[in-house]
PDB file of C-alpha atoms in Angstrom:
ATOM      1  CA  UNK Q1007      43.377  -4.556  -1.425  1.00 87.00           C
ATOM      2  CA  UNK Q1008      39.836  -4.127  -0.945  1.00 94.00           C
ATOM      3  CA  UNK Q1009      38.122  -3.215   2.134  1.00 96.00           C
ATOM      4  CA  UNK Q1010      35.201  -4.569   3.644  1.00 96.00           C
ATOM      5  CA  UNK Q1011      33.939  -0.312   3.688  1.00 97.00           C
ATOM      6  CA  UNK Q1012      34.865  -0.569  -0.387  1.00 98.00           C
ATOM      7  CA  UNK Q1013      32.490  -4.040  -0.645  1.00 98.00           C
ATOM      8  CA  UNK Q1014      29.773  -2.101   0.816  1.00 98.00           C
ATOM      9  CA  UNK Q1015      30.022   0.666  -1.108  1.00 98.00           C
ATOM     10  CA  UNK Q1016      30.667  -1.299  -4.482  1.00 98.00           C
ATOM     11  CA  UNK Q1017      27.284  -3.126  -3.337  1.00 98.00           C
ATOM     12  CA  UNK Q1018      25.576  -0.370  -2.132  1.00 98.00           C
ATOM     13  CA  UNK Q1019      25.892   1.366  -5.761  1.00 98.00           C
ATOM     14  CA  UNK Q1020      24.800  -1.429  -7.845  1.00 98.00           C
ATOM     15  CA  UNK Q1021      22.067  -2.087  -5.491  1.00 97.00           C
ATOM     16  CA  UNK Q1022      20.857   1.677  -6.271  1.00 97.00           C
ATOM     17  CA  UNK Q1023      20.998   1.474  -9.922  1.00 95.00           C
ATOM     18  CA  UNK Q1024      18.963  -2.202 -10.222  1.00 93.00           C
ATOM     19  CA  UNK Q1025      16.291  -0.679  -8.057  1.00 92.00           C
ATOM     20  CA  UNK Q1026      16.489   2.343 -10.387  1.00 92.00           C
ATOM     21  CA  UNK Q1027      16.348   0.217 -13.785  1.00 91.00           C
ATOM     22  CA  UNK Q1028      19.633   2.131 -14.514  1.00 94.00           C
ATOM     23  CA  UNK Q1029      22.829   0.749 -15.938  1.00 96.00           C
ATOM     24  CA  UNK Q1030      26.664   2.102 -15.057  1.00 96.00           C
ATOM     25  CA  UNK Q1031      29.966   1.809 -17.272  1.00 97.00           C
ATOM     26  CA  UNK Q1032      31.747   0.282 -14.586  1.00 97.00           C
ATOM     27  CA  UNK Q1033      32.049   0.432 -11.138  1.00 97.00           C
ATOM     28  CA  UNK Q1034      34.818   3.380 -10.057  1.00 96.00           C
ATOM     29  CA  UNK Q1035      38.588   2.103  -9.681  1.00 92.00           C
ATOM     30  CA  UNK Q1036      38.724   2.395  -5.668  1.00 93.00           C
ATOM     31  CA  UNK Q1037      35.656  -0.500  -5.895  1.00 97.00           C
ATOM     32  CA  UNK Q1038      36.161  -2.330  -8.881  1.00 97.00           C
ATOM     33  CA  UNK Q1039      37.079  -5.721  -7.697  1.00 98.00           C
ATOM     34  CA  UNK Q1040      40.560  -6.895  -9.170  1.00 96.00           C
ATOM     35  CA  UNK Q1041      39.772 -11.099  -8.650  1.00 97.00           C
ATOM     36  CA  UNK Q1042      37.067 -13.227  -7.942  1.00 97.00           C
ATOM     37  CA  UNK Q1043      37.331 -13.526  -4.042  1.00 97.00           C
ATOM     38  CA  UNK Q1044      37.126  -9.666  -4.148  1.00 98.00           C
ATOM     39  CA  UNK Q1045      33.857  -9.694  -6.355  1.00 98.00           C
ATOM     40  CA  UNK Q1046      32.066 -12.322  -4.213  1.00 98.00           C
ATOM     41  CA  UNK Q1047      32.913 -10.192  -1.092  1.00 98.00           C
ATOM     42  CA  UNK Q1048      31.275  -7.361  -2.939  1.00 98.00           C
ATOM     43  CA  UNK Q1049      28.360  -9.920  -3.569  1.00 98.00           C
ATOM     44  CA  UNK Q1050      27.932 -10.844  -0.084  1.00 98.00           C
ATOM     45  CA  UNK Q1051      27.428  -7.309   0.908  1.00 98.00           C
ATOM     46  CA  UNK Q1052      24.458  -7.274  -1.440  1.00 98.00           C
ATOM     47  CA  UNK Q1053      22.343  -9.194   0.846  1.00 98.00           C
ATOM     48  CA  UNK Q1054      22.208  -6.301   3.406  1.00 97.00           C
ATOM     49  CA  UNK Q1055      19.795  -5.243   0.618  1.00 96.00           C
ATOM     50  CA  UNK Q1056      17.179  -8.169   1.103  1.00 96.00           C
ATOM     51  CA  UNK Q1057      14.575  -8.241   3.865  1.00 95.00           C
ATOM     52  CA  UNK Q1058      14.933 -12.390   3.700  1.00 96.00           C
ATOM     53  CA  UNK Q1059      17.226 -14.633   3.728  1.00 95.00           C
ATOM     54  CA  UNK Q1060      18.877 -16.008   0.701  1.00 97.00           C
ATOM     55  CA  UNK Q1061      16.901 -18.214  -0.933  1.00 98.00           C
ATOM     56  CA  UNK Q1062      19.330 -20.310  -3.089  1.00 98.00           C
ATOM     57  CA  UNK Q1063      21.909 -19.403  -6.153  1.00 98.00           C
ATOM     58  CA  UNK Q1064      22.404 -19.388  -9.636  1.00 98.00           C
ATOM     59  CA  UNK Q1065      24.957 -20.551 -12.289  1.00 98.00           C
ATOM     60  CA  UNK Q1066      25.528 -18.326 -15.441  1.00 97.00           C
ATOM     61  CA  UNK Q1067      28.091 -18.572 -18.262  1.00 94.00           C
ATOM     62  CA  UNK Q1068      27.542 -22.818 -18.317  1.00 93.00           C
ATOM     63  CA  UNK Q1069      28.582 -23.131 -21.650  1.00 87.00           C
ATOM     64  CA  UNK Q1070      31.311 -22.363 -24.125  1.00 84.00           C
ATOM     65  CA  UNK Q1071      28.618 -19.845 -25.869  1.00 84.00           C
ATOM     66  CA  UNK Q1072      27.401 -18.253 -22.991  1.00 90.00           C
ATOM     67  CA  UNK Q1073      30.851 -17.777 -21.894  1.00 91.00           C
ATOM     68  CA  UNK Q1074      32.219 -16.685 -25.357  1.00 88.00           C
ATOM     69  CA  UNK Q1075      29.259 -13.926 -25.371  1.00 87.00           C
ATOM     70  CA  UNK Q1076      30.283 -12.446 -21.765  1.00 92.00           C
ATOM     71  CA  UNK Q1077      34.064 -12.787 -22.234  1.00 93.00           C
ATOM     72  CA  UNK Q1078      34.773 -15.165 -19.635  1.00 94.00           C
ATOM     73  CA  UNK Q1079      36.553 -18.244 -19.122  1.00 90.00           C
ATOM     74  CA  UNK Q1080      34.398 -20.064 -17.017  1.00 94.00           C
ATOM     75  CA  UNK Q1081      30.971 -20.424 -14.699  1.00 97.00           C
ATOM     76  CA  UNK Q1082      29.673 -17.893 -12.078  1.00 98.00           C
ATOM     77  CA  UNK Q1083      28.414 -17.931  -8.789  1.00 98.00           C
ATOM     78  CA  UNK Q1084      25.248 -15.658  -7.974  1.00 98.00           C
ATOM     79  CA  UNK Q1085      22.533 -15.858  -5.553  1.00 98.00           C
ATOM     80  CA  UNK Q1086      19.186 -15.798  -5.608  1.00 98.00           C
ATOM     81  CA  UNK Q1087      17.100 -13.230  -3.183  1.00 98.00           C
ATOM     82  CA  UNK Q1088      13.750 -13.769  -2.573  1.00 97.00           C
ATOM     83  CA  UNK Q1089      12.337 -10.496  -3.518  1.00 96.00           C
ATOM     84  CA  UNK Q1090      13.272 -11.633  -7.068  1.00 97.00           C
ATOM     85  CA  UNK Q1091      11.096 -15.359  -6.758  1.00 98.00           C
ATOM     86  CA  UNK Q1092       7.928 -15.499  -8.996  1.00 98.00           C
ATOM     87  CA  UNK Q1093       4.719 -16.900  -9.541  1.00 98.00           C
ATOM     88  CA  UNK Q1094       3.620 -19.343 -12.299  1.00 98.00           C
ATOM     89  CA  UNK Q1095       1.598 -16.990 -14.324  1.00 98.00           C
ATOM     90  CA  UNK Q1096       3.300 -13.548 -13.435  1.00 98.00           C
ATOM     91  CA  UNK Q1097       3.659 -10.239 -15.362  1.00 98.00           C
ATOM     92  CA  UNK Q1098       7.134  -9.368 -16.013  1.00 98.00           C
ATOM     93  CA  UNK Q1099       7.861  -5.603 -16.333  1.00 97.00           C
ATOM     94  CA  UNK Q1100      11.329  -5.157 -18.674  1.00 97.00           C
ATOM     95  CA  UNK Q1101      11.213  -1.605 -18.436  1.00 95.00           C
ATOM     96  CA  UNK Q1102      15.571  -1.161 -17.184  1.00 93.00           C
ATOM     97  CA  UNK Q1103      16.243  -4.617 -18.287  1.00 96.00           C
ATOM     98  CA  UNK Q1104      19.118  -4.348 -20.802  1.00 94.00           C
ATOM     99  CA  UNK Q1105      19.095  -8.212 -21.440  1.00 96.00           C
ATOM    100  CA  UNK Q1106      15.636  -8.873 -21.937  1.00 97.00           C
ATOM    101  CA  UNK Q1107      16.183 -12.497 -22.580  1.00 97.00           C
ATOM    102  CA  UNK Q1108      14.412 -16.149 -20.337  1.00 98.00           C
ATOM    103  CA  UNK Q1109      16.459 -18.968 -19.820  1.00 98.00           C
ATOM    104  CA  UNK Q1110      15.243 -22.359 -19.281  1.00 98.00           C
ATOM    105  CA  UNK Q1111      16.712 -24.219 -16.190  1.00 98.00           C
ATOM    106  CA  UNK Q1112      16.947 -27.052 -13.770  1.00 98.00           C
ATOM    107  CA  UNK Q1113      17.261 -26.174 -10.426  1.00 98.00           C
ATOM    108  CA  UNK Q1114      17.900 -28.238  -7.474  1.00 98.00           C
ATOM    109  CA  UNK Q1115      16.416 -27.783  -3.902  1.00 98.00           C
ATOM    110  CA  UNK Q1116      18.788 -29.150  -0.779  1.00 98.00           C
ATOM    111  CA  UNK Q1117      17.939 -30.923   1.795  1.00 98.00           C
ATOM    112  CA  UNK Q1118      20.681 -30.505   4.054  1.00 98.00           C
ATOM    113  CA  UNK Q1119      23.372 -27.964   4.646  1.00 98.00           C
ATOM    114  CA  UNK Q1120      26.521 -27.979   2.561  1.00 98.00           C
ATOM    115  CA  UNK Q1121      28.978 -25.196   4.810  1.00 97.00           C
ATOM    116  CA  UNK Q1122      32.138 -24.147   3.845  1.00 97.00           C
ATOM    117  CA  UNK Q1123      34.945 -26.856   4.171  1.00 94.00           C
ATOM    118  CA  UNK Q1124      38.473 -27.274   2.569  1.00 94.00           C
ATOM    119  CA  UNK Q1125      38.666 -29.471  -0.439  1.00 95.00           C
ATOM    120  CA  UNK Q1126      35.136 -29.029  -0.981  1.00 96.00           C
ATOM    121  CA  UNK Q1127      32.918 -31.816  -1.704  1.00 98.00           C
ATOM    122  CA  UNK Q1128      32.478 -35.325  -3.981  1.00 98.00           C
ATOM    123  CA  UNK Q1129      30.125 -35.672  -6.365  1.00 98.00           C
ATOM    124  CA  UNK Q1130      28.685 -38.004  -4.035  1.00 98.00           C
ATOM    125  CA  UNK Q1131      28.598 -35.918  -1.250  1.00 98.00           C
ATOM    126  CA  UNK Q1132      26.494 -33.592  -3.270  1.00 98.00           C
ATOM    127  CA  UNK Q1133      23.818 -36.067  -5.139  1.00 97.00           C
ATOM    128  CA  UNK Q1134      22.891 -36.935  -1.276  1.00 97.00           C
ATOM    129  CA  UNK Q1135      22.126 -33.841  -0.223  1.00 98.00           C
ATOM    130  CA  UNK Q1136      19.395 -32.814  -2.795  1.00 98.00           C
ATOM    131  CA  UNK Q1137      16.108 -32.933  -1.741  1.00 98.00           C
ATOM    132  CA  UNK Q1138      14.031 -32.485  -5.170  1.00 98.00           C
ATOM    133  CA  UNK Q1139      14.410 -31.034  -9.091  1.00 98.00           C
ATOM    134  CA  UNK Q1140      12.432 -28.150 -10.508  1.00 98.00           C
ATOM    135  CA  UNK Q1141      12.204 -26.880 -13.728  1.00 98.00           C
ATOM    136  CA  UNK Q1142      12.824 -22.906 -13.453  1.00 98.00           C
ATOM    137  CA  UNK Q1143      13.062 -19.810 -15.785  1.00 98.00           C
ATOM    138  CA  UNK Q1144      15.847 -17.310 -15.039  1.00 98.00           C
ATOM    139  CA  UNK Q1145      15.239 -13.315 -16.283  1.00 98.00           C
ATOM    140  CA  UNK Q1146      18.667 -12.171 -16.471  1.00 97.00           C
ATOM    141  CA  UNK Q1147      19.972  -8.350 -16.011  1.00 97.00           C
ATOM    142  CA  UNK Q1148      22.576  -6.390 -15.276  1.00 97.00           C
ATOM    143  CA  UNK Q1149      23.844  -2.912 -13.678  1.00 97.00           C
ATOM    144  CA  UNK Q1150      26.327  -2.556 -16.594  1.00 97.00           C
ATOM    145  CA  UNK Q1151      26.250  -0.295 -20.148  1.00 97.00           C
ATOM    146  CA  UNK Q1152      28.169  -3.055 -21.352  1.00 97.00           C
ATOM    147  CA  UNK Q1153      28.064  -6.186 -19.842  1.00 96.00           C
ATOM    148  CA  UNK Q1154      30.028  -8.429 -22.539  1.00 95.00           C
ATOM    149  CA  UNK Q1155      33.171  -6.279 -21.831  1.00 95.00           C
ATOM    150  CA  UNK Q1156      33.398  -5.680 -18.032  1.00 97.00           C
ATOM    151  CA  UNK Q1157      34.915  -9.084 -17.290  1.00 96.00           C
ATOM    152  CA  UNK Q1158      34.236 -12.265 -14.771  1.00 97.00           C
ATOM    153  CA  UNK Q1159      35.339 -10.364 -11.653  1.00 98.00           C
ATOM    154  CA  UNK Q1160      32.582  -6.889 -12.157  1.00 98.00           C
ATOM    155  CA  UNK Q1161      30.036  -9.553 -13.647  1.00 98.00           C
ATOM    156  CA  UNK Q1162      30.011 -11.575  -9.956  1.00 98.00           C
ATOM    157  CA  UNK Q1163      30.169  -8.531  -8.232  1.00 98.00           C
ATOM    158  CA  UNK Q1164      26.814  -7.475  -9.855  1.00 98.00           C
ATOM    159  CA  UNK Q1165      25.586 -10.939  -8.921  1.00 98.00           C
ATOM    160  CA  UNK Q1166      26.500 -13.110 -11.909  1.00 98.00           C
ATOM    161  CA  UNK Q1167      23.172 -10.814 -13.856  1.00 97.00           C
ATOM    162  CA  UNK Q1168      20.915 -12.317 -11.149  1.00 97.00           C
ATOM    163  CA  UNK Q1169      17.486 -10.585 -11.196  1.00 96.00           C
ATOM    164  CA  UNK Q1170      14.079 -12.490 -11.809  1.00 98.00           C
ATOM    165  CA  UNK Q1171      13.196 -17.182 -10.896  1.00 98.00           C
ATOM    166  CA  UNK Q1172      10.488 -18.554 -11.510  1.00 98.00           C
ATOM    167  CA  UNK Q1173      10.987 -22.027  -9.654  1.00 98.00           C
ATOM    168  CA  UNK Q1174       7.985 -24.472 -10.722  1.00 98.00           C
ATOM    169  CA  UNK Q1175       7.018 -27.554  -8.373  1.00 98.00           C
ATOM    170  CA  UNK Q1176       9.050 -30.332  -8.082  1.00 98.00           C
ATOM    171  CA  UNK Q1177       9.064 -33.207 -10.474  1.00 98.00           C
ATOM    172  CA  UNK Q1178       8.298 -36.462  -9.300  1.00 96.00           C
ATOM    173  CA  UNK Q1179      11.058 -38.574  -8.157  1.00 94.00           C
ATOM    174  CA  UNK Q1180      10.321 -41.196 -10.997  1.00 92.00           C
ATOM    175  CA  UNK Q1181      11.018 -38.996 -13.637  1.00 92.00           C
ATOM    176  CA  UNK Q1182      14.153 -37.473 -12.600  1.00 95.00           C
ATOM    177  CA  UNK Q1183      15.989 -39.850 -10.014  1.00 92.00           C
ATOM    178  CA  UNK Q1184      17.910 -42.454 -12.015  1.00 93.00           C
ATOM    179  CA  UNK Q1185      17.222 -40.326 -15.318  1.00 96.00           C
ATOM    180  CA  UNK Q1186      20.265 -39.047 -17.456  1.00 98.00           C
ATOM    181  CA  UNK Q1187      19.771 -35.254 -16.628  1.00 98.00           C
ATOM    182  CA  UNK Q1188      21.967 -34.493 -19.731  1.00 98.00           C
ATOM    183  CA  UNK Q1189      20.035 -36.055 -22.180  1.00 98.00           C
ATOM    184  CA  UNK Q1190      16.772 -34.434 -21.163  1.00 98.00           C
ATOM    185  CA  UNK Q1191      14.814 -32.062 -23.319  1.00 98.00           C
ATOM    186  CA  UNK Q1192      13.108 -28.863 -22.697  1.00 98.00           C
ATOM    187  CA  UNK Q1193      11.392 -26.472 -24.944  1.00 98.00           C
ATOM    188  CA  UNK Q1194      10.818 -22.763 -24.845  1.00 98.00           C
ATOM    189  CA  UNK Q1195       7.362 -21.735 -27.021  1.00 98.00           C
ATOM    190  CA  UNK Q1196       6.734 -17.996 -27.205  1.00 97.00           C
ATOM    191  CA  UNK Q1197       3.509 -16.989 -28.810  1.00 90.00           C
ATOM    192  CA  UNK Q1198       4.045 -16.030 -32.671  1.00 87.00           C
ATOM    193  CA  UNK Q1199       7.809 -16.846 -32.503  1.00 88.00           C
ATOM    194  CA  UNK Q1200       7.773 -20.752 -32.270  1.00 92.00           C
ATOM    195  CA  UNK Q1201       9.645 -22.892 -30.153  1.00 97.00           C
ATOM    196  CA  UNK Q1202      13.337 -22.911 -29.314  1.00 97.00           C
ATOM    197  CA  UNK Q1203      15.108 -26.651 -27.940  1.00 98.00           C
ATOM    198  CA  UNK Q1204      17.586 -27.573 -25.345  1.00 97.00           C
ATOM    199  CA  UNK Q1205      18.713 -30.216 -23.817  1.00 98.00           C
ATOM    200  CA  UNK Q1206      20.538 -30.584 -19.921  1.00 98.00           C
ATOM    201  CA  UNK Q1207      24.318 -31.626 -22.126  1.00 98.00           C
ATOM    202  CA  UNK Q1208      23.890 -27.715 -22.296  1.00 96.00           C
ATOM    203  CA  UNK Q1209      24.505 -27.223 -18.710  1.00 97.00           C
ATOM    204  CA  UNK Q1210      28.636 -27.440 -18.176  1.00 97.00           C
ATOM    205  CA  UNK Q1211      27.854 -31.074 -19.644  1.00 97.00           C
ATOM    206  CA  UNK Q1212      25.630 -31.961 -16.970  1.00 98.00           C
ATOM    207  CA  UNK Q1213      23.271 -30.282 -14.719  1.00 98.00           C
ATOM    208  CA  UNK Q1214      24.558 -32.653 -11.893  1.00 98.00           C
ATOM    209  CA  UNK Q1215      28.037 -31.571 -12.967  1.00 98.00           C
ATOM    210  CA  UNK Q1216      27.023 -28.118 -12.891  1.00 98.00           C
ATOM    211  CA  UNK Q1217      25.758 -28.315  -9.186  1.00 98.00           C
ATOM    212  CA  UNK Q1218      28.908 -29.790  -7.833  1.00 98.00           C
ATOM    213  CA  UNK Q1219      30.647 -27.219  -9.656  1.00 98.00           C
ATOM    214  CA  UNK Q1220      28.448 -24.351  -7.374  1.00 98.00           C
ATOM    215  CA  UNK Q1221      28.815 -26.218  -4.281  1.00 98.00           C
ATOM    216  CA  UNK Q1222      32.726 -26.515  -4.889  1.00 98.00           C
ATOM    217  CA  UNK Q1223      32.795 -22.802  -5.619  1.00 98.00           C
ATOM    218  CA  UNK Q1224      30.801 -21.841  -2.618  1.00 98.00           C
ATOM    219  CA  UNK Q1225      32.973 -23.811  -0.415  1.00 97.00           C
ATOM    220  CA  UNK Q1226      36.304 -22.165  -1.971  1.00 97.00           C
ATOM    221  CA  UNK Q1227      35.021 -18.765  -1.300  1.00 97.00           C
ATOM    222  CA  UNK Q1228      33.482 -19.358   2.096  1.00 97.00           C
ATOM    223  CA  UNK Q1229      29.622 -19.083   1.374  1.00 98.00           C
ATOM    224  CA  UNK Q1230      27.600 -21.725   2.867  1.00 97.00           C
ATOM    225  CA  UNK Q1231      24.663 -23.210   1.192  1.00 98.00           C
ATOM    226  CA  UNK Q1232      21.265 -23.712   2.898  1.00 98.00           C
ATOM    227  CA  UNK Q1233      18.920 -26.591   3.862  1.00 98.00           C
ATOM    228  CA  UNK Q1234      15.857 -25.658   1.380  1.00 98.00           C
ATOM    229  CA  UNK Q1235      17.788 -23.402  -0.940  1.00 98.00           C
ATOM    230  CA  UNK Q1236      17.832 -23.867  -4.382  1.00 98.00           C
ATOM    231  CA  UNK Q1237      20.393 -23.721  -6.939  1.00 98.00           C
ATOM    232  CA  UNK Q1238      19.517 -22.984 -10.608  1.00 98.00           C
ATOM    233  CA  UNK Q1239      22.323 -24.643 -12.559  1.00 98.00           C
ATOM    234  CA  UNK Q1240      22.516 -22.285 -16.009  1.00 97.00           C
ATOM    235  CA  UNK Q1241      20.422 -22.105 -19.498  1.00 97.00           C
ATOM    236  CA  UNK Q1242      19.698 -25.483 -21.279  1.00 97.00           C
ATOM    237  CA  UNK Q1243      19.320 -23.142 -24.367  1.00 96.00           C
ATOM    238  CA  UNK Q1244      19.833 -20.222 -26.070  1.00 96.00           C
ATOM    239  CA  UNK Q1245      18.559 -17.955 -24.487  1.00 96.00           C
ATOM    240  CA  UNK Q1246      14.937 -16.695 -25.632  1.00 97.00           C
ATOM    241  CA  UNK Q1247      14.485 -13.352 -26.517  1.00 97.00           C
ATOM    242  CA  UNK Q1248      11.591 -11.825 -24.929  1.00 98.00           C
ATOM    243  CA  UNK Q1249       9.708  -8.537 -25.615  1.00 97.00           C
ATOM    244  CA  UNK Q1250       6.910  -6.813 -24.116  1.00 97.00           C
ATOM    245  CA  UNK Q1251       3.235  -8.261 -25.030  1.00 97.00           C
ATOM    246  CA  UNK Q1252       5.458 -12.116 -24.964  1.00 97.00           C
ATOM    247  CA  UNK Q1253       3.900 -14.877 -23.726  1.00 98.00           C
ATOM    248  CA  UNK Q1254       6.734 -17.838 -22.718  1.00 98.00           C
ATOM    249  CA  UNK Q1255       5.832 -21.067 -22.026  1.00 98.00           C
ATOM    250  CA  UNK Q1256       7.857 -24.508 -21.310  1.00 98.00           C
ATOM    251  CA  UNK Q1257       7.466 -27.838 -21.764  1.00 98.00           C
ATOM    252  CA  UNK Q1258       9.681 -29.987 -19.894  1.00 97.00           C
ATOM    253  CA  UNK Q1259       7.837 -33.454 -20.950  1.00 96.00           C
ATOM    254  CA  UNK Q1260       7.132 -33.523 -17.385  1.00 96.00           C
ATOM    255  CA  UNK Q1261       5.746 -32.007 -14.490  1.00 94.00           C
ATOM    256  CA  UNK Q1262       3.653 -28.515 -14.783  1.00 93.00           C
ATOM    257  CA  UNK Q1263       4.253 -26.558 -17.615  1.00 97.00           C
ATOM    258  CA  UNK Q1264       5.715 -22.890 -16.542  1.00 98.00           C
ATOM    259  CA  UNK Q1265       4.317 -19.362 -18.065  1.00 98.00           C
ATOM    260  CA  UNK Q1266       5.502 -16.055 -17.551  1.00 98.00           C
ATOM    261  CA  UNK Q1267       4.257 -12.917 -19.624  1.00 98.00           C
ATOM    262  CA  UNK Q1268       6.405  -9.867 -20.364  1.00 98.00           C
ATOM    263  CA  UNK Q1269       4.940  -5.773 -20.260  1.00 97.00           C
TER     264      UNK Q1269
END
């Protein structure tokens, strides 16, 4: 059984090696969690590590290839810390990143809180309390060697291989309200290397269903979700490779197109 002293510690290490640009094998036995509610304890902890609140979540392994690629069976829950929030335009260093890949997103912004409740909530329940859709780019990393073989429980615990958002302005209501989310298009352009295509079907189906799924998961495991967070719901493609000198570019077909370069 793990203690609330082993979730600190457990968080306390990976916290030193991300700020380090280091990777580990594993973490050691006494704080390796054993199942998921273990791992998101050890996840929690993290936040002592932030200055700010937390200022939404994340989704990763929403489809059967991402999933197949980090041997697991299904999504996970991470959160997003405001340190890691960028600008449209930004530099961003890969020196310690061991994934070195951007993922093209929707995220959704709340505007209301969703706490903790058995049985979780409709589908309903959780269209009415978003506020506004972004388009966002994820920069994935993790703490691990290795981390196609540690399993779901170490990959939570290291925050589902949260690190780097960009979260670009909100679309308009017009073109996203009564739209069908799964059937929308983005594109990924990086200078030299052409374009690479995705579409929201990518996204556990549906990047509505892929919301509901967070919220649901959040409320199983006791984390509440925040009025004016936002939740990034997983890669509508492959994800791009990305190497320093990069330049990465999207093109949603609406809204402001996002760029982020790579040194």
């Amino acid at each position: 059984m793990m203690t609330d002293a082993d979730a600190r510690a457990a968080a306390d290490l990976l916290a030193r090696h991300r700020q380090a640009g280091r990777q580990i094998d594993h973490l050691p036995g006494p704080l390796r969690p054993g199942t998921r509610a273990e791992a998101y304890r050890i996840q929690t902890a993290l936040e002592a590590h932030s200055r700010h609140p937390v200022a939404g979540w994340k989704i990763a392994a929403t489809s059967a290839a991402g999933q197949a690629h980090i041997n697991v069976d299904g999504p996970l829950a991470g959160r997003i810390f405001r340190e890691g929030l960028l600008e449209n335009g930004d530099t961003v260093p890969l020196a310690g990143n061991n994934m070195r890949v951007a993922e093209l997103e929707f995220a959704f912004r709340l505007g209301r809180d969703l706490p903790p409740r058995k049985g979780g909530y409709t589908m309903d329940e959780v269209r009415a309390a978003v506020a506004s859709l972004h388009p966002a780019i994820e920069i994935p990393a993790s703490r691990y060697t290795d981390f196609c073989a540690v399993g779901a429980a170490a990959l939570i615990a290291d925050n589902s291989c949260a690190l780097a958002f960009l979260i670009g302005p909100a679309f308009d209501p017009g073109d996203w309200r009564d739209r069908d989310l799964a059937a929308w298009t983005v594109t990924a352009h990086v200078d030299g290397r052409g374009d690479t295509h995705g579409i929201g079907a990518n996204v556990l189906g549906d990047p509505w269903r892929a919301l509901h799924w967070l919220v649901n998961e959040c409320a199983a495991h006791g984390m509440a979700l925040d009025d004016g967070q936002v939740i990034s719901t997983g890669t509508c493609l492959v994800p791009v490779p990305v190497e320093p000198g990069d330049v990465l570019t999207t093109d949603y077909g609406a809204g402001e197109a996002l760029t982020l370069r790579f040194a």
